[in-house]
Amino acid sequence: MIVIDQLSKVFKTNEHELKAVDDLSLSIEKGEIFGVIGYSGAGKSTFIRLINRLEEPTSGTVEIEGQNITSLSKHELRVKRQEIGMIFQHFNLLWSRTVEENIAFPLEIAGTSKAEIQTRVQELIDLVGLTGKEKNYPSQLSGGQKQRVGIARALANKPKVLLCDEATSALDPETTDSILALLVDINEKLGLTIILITHEMHVIQKICHNVAVMEAGRVVEQGNVLEVFSHPKKPVTKKFVEQVMGKPDEELTDDVLIEHISDGHVLKLTFVKETANQAIISEVAKHYDVDINIIQGNIKQTQEGAYGSLYVKMTGDLPAVEQAIQFIRSTSVDVEVITHG
Amino acid sequence: MANLFPNIDWMDLLWATGETLYMTLVALIGTLILGTILGLFIYLSAPGNLWDNKIVYSITAGFVNIFRAIPFIILIFLILPLTVFLFGTFRGPTAALPALILGSAPFYGRLVEIALREVDHGVIEAAKAMGAKTSTIIFKVLLKESMPALVSGLTVTAIALIGYTAVAGSIGAGGLGDYAYFYGFTRRDMDIVYVCTLLIVLIVFIFQFIGDVITKKIDKR
């Protein structure tokens, strides 16, 4: 468990003061993937650097599993950092070292024996899927492969926490997805706590359990990913939700829907935490004497289930339709009747 | 050969070439050590870097700037008392070494500093995040990552040094410059000057070639 309490970082330039991180408090559960999202300049990059003290906090504390990081001496901090892995937007590999030598570097720093380094490096190379690339130099790798080296390197000393600083922002969408899948994989396999910062809503939606939205150095909204993004409160959160769900005005408004659909009942089904396995639509069609026509919808999968909405047109006898609606309401899907035909 | 270069004593020429190589190589080793230390201190003590320290920065940067500003021929005269104190004489190739090293180390120091500044800041940050000691960062990150630039900088410095040995030769340091000046130019035996020139050019080419080969081999970017 990581507890961040009233953490602040103030950058002072001549006569100017910039509060990059402003009185920020958070708690992150052991083994979860915690996302921090914000636009550039929101202070998220400074925030993640405060956790392993690449930036020294101006005030406040960071506690990792009961140990206060902020009060450690320089030497203690160096040893502690070996337990905190970090990956970067631009990978930050040593170009003069091969893949295996790059991964061995943190082990050399920790004073691991040569024989142990060899077996551990091979384990890690297999874990991140770089088998066969051991002797390659970073310049011979693609961006995704470089980030895999970065991940292997960050995991070398068996850390309890992995910090990801915009780890997928320099990658194309397809590679981003494969790196995100790898992060989920190691999160599950190793029980590692992952803290990631990003400006891409897609990343949060795909892999995070909990999220904090940052703006001007403060957390403006936080909680379970599904909850924050199905009921965004702050304008900045709404904007991020639009990144993946599209703008609300891109959907047909209810009025337009009614105008175009003369018969049947138009329903809006809202999915929150609905598991994709439940085949609601087909079940309704099978068990009730109604026809269902999907008009439009937008549903995204997250770590905790699906969320989004679906507009359907239901035709049939009124009692049958009402029974069907009753049934859907008995599941976790929310039904809003837009129009009765 | 004897008709083309009537005034040359080939044994003397060989000896002079040996002296030039001796001065260049020994001074190059001294320059490498002193220059790397100077470059590291300037880089590390610069604002925002690992040992951010205004006093150390001002002293090392000042030292480098002053010694780079002094023309080499004047530097030789300036440090004559030191040379005499160290070797009892200011003549001969060994006596030329302090001046050669003091003349080229600040130059190389600047090249080292420039090379270190080119090292990606993110890589240093990554090493810090792994819990690396400053010494690890210096030897395994900074110097390793800047190696191609350090080697090509050393090649440039070596060639400047060959020029300096010839200047030092004109006040009796020995070597090809000495031979060309005293035996060639002052006696108007220009064939000696031509042969010495050719040899110096050849040595420069060989140094450049070796430097290029090594740089190419270690550059994995």
mmCIF file with all atom_site columns, N, CA and C in Angstrom, chain B residues 32-79:
data_model
loop_
_atom_site.group_PDB
_atom_site.id
_atom_site.type_symbol
_atom_site.label_atom_id
_atom_site.label_alt_id
_atom_site.label_comp_id
_atom_site.label_asym_id
_atom_site.label_entity_id
_atom_site.label_seq_id
_atom_site.pdbx_PDB_ins_code
_atom_site.Cartn_x
_atom_site.Cartn_y
_atom_site.Cartn_z
_atom_site.occupancy
_atom_site.B_iso_or_equiv
_atom_site.pdbx_formal_charge
_atom_site.auth_seq_id
_atom_site.auth_comp_id
_atom_site.auth_asym_id
_atom_site.auth_atom_id
_atom_site.pdbx_PDB_model_num
ATOM 1   N N  . LEU B 1 32 ? 44.889 12.875 -21.824 1.00 0.00 ? 32 LEU B N  1
ATOM 2   C CA . LEU B 1 32 ? 43.692 12.051 -21.633 1.00 0.00 ? 32 LEU B CA 1
ATOM 3   C C  . LEU B 1 32 ? 43.279 12.050 -20.160 1.00 0.00 ? 32 LEU B C  1
ATOM 4   N N  . ILE B 1 33 ? 44.265 11.831 -19.276 1.00 0.00 ? 33 ILE B N  1
ATOM 5   C CA . ILE B 1 33 ? 43.949 11.765 -17.846 1.00 0.00 ? 33 ILE B CA 1
ATOM 6   C C  . ILE B 1 33 ? 43.505 13.135 -17.325 1.00 0.00 ? 33 ILE B C  1
ATOM 7   N N  . LEU B 1 34 ? 44.364 14.147 -17.534 1.00 0.00 ? 34 LEU B N  1
ATOM 8   C CA . LEU B 1 34 ? 44.053 15.481 -17.003 1.00 0.00 ? 34 LEU B CA 1
ATOM 9   C C  . LEU B 1 34 ? 42.801 16.067 -17.663 1.00 0.00 ? 34 LEU B C  1
ATOM 10  N N  . GLY B 1 35 ? 42.701 15.892 -18.981 1.00 0.00 ? 35 GLY B N  1
ATOM 11  C CA . GLY B 1 35 ? 41.559 16.447 -19.709 1.00 0.00 ? 35 GLY B CA 1
ATOM 12  C C  . GLY B 1 35 ? 40.248 15.805 -19.287 1.00 0.00 ? 35 GLY B C  1
ATOM 13  N N  . THR B 1 36 ? 40.269 14.471 -19.077 1.00 0.00 ? 36 THR B N  1
ATOM 14  C CA . THR B 1 36 ? 39.044 13.787 -18.656 1.00 0.00 ? 36 THR B CA 1
ATOM 15  C C  . THR B 1 36 ? 38.620 14.273 -17.272 1.00 0.00 ? 36 THR B C  1
ATOM 16  N N  . ILE B 1 37 ? 39.613 14.428 -16.386 1.00 0.00 ? 37 ILE B N  1
ATOM 17  C CA . ILE B 1 37 ? 39.281 14.920 -15.041 1.00 0.00 ? 37 ILE B CA 1
ATOM 18  C C  . ILE B 1 37 ? 38.700 16.332 -15.123 1.00 0.00 ? 37 ILE B C  1
ATOM 19  N N  . LEU B 1 38 ? 39.357 17.199 -15.899 1.00 0.00 ? 38 LEU B N  1
ATOM 20  C CA . LEU B 1 38 ? 38.855 18.576 -16.043 1.00 0.00 ? 38 LEU B CA 1
ATOM 21  C C  . LEU B 1 38 ? 37.437 18.579 -16.624 1.00 0.00 ? 38 LEU B C  1
ATOM 22  N N  . GLY B 1 39 ? 37.249 17.813 -17.696 1.00 0.00 ? 39 GLY B N  1
ATOM 23  C CA . GLY B 1 39 ? 35.943 17.768 -18.350 1.00 0.00 ? 39 GLY B CA 1
ATOM 24  C C  . GLY B 1 39 ? 34.860 17.263 -17.412 1.00 0.00 ? 39 GLY B C  1
ATOM 25  N N  . LEU B 1 40 ? 35.191 16.218 -16.665 1.00 0.00 ? 40 LEU B N  1
ATOM 26  C CA . LEU B 1 40 ? 34.228 15.653 -15.709 1.00 0.00 ? 40 LEU B CA 1
ATOM 27  C C  . LEU B 1 40 ? 33.860 16.675 -14.634 1.00 0.00 ? 40 LEU B C  1
ATOM 28  N N  . PHE B 1 41 ? 34.886 17.345 -14.104 1.00 0.00 ? 41 PHE B N  1
ATOM 29  C CA . PHE B 1 41 ? 34.607 18.327 -13.048 1.00 0.00 ? 41 PHE B CA 1
ATOM 30  C C  . PHE B 1 41 ? 33.738 19.462 -13.563 1.00 0.00 ? 41 PHE B C  1
ATOM 31  N N  . ILE B 1 42 ? 34.043 19.944 -14.766 1.00 0.00 ? 42 ILE B N  1
ATOM 32  C CA . ILE B 1 42 ? 33.223 21.037 -15.314 1.00 0.00 ? 42 ILE B CA 1
ATOM 33  C C  . ILE B 1 42 ? 31.786 20.557 -15.502 1.00 0.00 ? 42 ILE B C  1
ATOM 34  N N  . TYR B 1 43 ? 31.648 19.369 -16.090 1.00 0.00 ? 43 TYR B N  1
ATOM 35  C CA . TYR B 1 43 ? 30.306 18.856 -16.353 1.00 0.00 ? 43 TYR B CA 1
ATOM 36  C C  . TYR B 1 43 ? 29.527 18.606 -15.058 1.00 0.00 ? 43 TYR B C  1
ATOM 37  N N  . LEU B 1 44 ? 30.173 17.884 -14.125 1.00 0.00 ? 44 LEU B N  1
ATOM 38  C CA . LEU B 1 44 ? 29.451 17.487 -12.914 1.00 0.00 ? 44 LEU B CA 1
ATOM 39  C C  . LEU B 1 44 ? 29.099 18.662 -12.021 1.00 0.00 ? 44 LEU B C  1
ATOM 40  N N  . SER B 1 45 ? 29.968 19.681 -12.008 1.00 0.00 ? 45 SER B N  1
ATOM 41  C CA . SER B 1 45 ? 29.717 20.801 -11.098 1.00 0.00 ? 45 SER B CA 1
ATOM 42  C C  . SER B 1 45 ? 28.845 21.880 -11.735 1.00 0.00 ? 45 SER B C  1
ATOM 43  N N  . ALA B 1 46 ? 28.505 21.702 -13.013 1.00 0.00 ? 46 ALA B N  1
ATOM 44  C CA . ALA B 1 46 ? 27.670 22.695 -13.702 1.00 0.00 ? 46 ALA B CA 1
ATOM 45  C C  . ALA B 1 46 ? 26.295 22.769 -13.044 1.00 0.00 ? 46 ALA B C  1
ATOM 46  N N  . PRO B 1 47 ? 25.648 23.943 -13.127 1.00 0.00 ? 47 PRO B N  1
ATOM 47  C CA . PRO B 1 47 ? 24.339 24.121 -12.495 1.00 0.00 ? 47 PRO B CA 1
ATOM 48  C C  . PRO B 1 47 ? 23.347 23.029 -12.914 1.00 0.00 ? 47 PRO B C  1
ATOM 49  N N  . GLY B 1 48 ? 22.700 22.414 -11.933 1.00 0.00 ? 48 GLY B N  1
ATOM 50  C CA . GLY B 1 48 ? 21.670 21.411 -12.216 1.00 0.00 ? 48 GLY B CA 1
ATOM 51  C C  . GLY B 1 48 ? 22.212 19.998 -12.396 1.00 0.00 ? 48 GLY B C  1
ATOM 52  N N  . ASN B 1 49 ? 23.539 19.837 -12.397 1.00 0.00 ? 49 ASN B N  1
ATOM 53  C CA . ASN B 1 49 ? 24.084 18.486 -12.585 1.00 0.00 ? 49 ASN B CA 1
ATOM 54  C C  . ASN B 1 49 ? 24.412 17.817 -11.251 1.00 0.00 ? 49 ASN B C  1
ATOM 55  N N  . LEU B 1 50 ? 25.008 16.619 -11.331 1.00 0.00 ? 50 LEU B N  1
ATOM 56  C CA . LEU B 1 50 ? 25.148 15.767 -10.146 1.00 0.00 ? 50 LEU B CA 1
ATOM 57  C C  . LEU B 1 50 ? 25.823 16.435 -8.952  1.00 0.00 ? 50 LEU B C  1
ATOM 58  N N  . TRP B 1 51 ? 26.925 17.189 -9.220  1.00 0.00 ? 51 TRP B N  1
ATOM 59  C CA . TRP B 1 51 ? 27.631 17.836 -8.110  1.00 0.00 ? 51 TRP B CA 1
ATOM 60  C C  . TRP B 1 51 ? 27.493 19.350 -8.190  1.00 0.00 ? 51 TRP B C  1
ATOM 61  N N  . ASP B 1 52 ? 26.391 19.833 -8.632  1.00 0.00 ? 52 ASP B N  1
ATOM 62  C CA . ASP B 1 52 ? 26.144 21.272 -8.757  1.00 0.00 ? 52 ASP B CA 1
ATOM 63  C C  . ASP B 1 52 ? 26.915 22.069 -7.701  1.00 0.00 ? 52 ASP B C  1
ATOM 64  N N  . ASN B 1 53 ? 27.980 22.757 -8.120  1.00 0.00 ? 53 ASN B N  1
ATOM 65  C CA . ASN B 1 53 ? 28.834 23.477 -7.173  1.00 0.00 ? 53 ASN B CA 1
ATOM 66  C C  . ASN B 1 53 ? 29.478 24.664 -7.887  1.00 0.00 ? 53 ASN B C  1
ATOM 67  N N  . LYS B 1 54 ? 29.049 25.865 -7.514  1.00 0.00 ? 54 LYS B N  1
ATOM 68  C CA . LYS B 1 54 ? 29.504 27.072 -8.217  1.00 0.00 ? 54 LYS B CA 1
ATOM 69  C C  . LYS B 1 54 ? 31.004 27.260 -8.128  1.00 0.00 ? 54 LYS B C  1
ATOM 70  N N  . ILE B 1 55 ? 31.580 26.976 -6.927  1.00 0.00 ? 55 ILE B N  1
ATOM 71  C CA . ILE B 1 55 ? 33.006 27.240 -6.715  1.00 0.00 ? 55 ILE B CA 1
ATOM 72  C C  . ILE B 1 55 ? 33.856 26.312 -7.586  1.00 0.00 ? 55 ILE B C  1
ATOM 73  N N  . VAL B 1 56 ? 33.571 25.006 -7.521  1.00 0.00 ? 56 VAL B N  1
ATOM 74  C CA . VAL B 1 56 ? 34.333 24.038 -8.320  1.00 0.00 ? 56 VAL B CA 1
ATOM 75  C C  . VAL B 1 56 ? 34.180 24.366 -9.805  1.00 0.00 ? 56 VAL B C  1
ATOM 76  N N  . TYR B 1 57 ? 32.954 24.713 -10.193 1.00 0.00 ? 57 TYR B N  1
ATOM 77  C CA . TYR B 1 57 ? 32.699 25.016 -11.595 1.00 0.00 ? 57 TYR B CA 1
ATOM 78  C C  . TYR B 1 57 ? 33.521 26.223 -12.049 1.00 0.00 ? 57 TYR B C  1
ATOM 79  N N  . SER B 1 58 ? 33.508 27.297 -11.237 1.00 0.00 ? 58 SER B N  1
ATOM 80  C CA . SER B 1 58 ? 34.245 28.501 -11.615 1.00 0.00 ? 58 SER B CA 1
ATOM 81  C C  . SER B 1 58 ? 35.740 28.220 -11.715 1.00 0.00 ? 58 SER B C  1
ATOM 82  N N  . ILE B 1 59 ? 36.274 27.445 -10.764 1.00 0.00 ? 59 ILE B N  1
ATOM 83  C CA . ILE B 1 59 ? 37.710 27.177 -10.761 1.00 0.00 ? 59 ILE B CA 1
ATOM 84  C C  . ILE B 1 59 ? 38.120 26.346 -11.984 1.00 0.00 ? 59 ILE B C  1
ATOM 85  N N  . THR B 1 60 ? 37.398 25.232 -12.210 1.00 0.00 ? 60 THR B N  1
ATOM 86  C CA . THR B 1 60 ? 37.803 24.375 -13.334 1.00 0.00 ? 60 THR B CA 1
ATOM 87  C C  . THR B 1 60 ? 37.549 25.060 -14.678 1.00 0.00 ? 60 THR B C  1
ATOM 88  N N  . ALA B 1 61 ? 36.392 25.687 -14.820 1.00 0.00 ? 61 ALA B N  1
ATOM 89  C CA . ALA B 1 61 ? 36.093 26.358 -16.085 1.00 0.00 ? 61 ALA B CA 1
ATOM 90  C C  . ALA B 1 61 ? 37.075 27.504 -16.311 1.00 0.00 ? 61 ALA B C  1
ATOM 91  N N  . GLY B 1 62 ? 37.414 28.219 -15.229 1.00 0.00 ? 62 GLY B N  1
ATOM 92  C CA . GLY B 1 62 ? 38.373 29.325 -15.329 1.00 0.00 ? 62 GLY B CA 1
ATOM 93  C C  . GLY B 1 62 ? 39.741 28.821 -15.756 1.00 0.00 ? 62 GLY B C  1
ATOM 94  N N  . PHE B 1 63 ? 40.198 27.744 -15.121 1.00 0.00 ? 63 PHE B N  1
ATOM 95  C CA . PHE B 1 63 ? 41.488 27.139 -15.464 1.00 0.00 ? 63 PHE B CA 1
ATOM 96  C C  . PHE B 1 63 ? 41.539 26.788 -16.956 1.00 0.00 ? 63 PHE B C  1
ATOM 97  N N  . VAL B 1 64 ? 40.480 26.110 -17.410 1.00 0.00 ? 64 VAL B N  1
ATOM 98  C CA . VAL B 1 64 ? 40.425 25.688 -18.816 1.00 0.00 ? 64 VAL B CA 1
ATOM 99  C C  . VAL B 1 64 ? 40.431 26.892 -19.751 1.00 0.00 ? 64 VAL B C  1
ATOM 100 N N  . ASN B 1 65 ? 39.633 27.894 -19.405 1.00 0.00 ? 65 ASN B N  1
ATOM 101 C CA . ASN B 1 65 ? 39.545 29.060 -20.285 1.00 0.00 ? 65 ASN B CA 1
ATOM 102 C C  . ASN B 1 65 ? 40.876 29.812 -20.360 1.00 0.00 ? 65 ASN B C  1
ATOM 103 N N  . ILE B 1 66 ? 41.550 29.961 -19.205 1.00 0.00 ? 66 ILE B N  1
ATOM 104 C CA . ILE B 1 66 ? 42.819 30.695 -19.193 1.00 0.00 ? 66 ILE B CA 1
ATOM 105 C C  . ILE B 1 66 ? 43.875 29.953 -20.020 1.00 0.00 ? 66 ILE B C  1
ATOM 106 N N  . PHE B 1 67 ? 44.015 28.653 -19.768 1.00 0.00 ? 67 PHE B N  1
ATOM 107 C CA . PHE B 1 67 ? 45.070 27.925 -20.476 1.00 0.00 ? 67 PHE B CA 1
ATOM 108 C C  . PHE B 1 67 ? 44.764 27.734 -21.956 1.00 0.00 ? 67 PHE B C  1
ATOM 109 N N  . ARG B 1 68 ? 43.475 27.746 -22.298 1.00 0.00 ? 68 ARG B N  1
ATOM 110 C CA . ARG B 1 68 ? 43.169 27.669 -23.726 1.00 0.00 ? 68 ARG B CA 1
ATOM 111 C C  . ARG B 1 68 ? 43.419 28.992 -24.409 1.00 0.00 ? 68 ARG B C  1
ATOM 112 N N  . ALA B 1 69 ? 43.415 30.092 -23.619 1.00 0.00 ? 69 ALA B N  1
ATOM 113 C CA . ALA B 1 69 ? 43.589 31.418 -24.211 1.00 0.00 ? 69 ALA B CA 1
ATOM 114 C C  . ALA B 1 69 ? 45.061 31.700 -24.502 1.00 0.00 ? 69 ALA B C  1
ATOM 115 N N  . ILE B 1 70 ? 45.966 31.077 -23.730 1.00 0.00 ? 70 ILE B N  1
ATOM 116 C CA . ILE B 1 70 ? 47.391 31.381 -23.903 1.00 0.00 ? 70 ILE B CA 1
ATOM 117 C C  . ILE B 1 70 ? 47.939 30.671 -25.141 1.00 0.00 ? 70 ILE B C  1
ATOM 118 N N  . PRO B 1 71 ? 48.521 31.419 -26.076 1.00 0.00 ? 71 PRO B N  1
ATOM 119 C CA . PRO B 1 71 ? 49.111 30.776 -27.255 1.00 0.00 ? 71 PRO B CA 1
ATOM 120 C C  . PRO B 1 71 ? 50.206 29.800 -26.819 1.00 0.00 ? 71 PRO B C  1
ATOM 121 N N  . PHE B 1 72 ? 50.324 28.698 -27.516 1.00 0.00 ? 72 PHE B N  1
ATOM 122 C CA . PHE B 1 72 ? 51.199 27.616 -27.052 1.00 0.00 ? 72 PHE B CA 1
ATOM 123 C C  . PHE B 1 72 ? 52.657 28.047 -26.935 1.00 0.00 ? 72 PHE B C  1
ATOM 124 N N  . ILE B 1 73 ? 53.118 28.838 -27.901 1.00 0.00 ? 73 ILE B N  1
ATOM 125 C CA . ILE B 1 73 ? 54.537 29.250 -27.887 1.00 0.00 ? 73 ILE B CA 1
ATOM 126 C C  . ILE B 1 73 ? 54.828 30.080 -26.629 1.00 0.00 ? 73 ILE B C  1
ATOM 127 N N  . ILE B 1 74 ? 53.852 30.877 -26.212 1.00 0.00 ? 74 ILE B N  1
ATOM 128 C CA . ILE B 1 74 ? 54.035 31.694 -24.998 1.00 0.00 ? 74 ILE B CA 1
ATOM 129 C C  . ILE B 1 74 ? 53.936 30.820 -23.750 1.00 0.00 ? 74 ILE B C  1
ATOM 130 N N  . LEU B 1 75 ? 53.045 29.836 -23.805 1.00 0.00 ? 75 LEU B N  1
ATOM 131 C CA . LEU B 1 75 ? 52.887 28.908 -22.671 1.00 0.00 ? 75 LEU B CA 1
ATOM 132 C C  . LEU B 1 75 ? 54.218 28.212 -22.367 1.00 0.00 ? 75 LEU B C  1
ATOM 133 N N  . ILE B 1 76 ? 54.946 27.834 -23.418 1.00 0.00 ? 76 ILE B N  1
ATOM 134 C CA . ILE B 1 76 ? 56.245 27.163 -23.234 1.00 0.00 ? 76 ILE B CA 1
ATOM 135 C C  . ILE B 1 76 ? 57.175 28.062 -22.409 1.00 0.00 ? 76 ILE B C  1
ATOM 136 N N  . PHE B 1 77 ? 57.250 29.342 -22.782 1.00 0.00 ? 77 PHE B N  1
ATOM 137 C CA . PHE B 1 77 ? 58.133 30.273 -22.050 1.00 0.00 ? 77 PHE B CA 1
ATOM 138 C C  . PHE B 1 77 ? 57.634 30.473 -20.626 1.00 0.00 ? 77 PHE B C  1
ATOM 139 N N  . LEU B 1 78 ? 56.313 30.596 -20.496 1.00 0.00 ? 78 LEU B N  1
ATOM 140 C CA . LEU B 1 78 ? 55.726 30.890 -19.184 1.00 0.00 ? 78 LEU B CA 1
ATOM 141 C C  . LEU B 1 78 ? 56.049 29.815 -18.157 1.00 0.00 ? 78 LEU B C  1
ATOM 142 N N  . ILE B 1 79 ? 56.015 28.555 -18.595 1.00 0.00 ? 79 ILE B N  1
ATOM 143 C CA . ILE B 1 79 ? 56.227 27.497 -17.608 1.00 0.00 ? 79 ILE B CA 1
ATOM 144 C C  . ILE B 1 79 ? 57.675 26.990 -17.605 1.00 0.00 ? 79 ILE B C  1
#
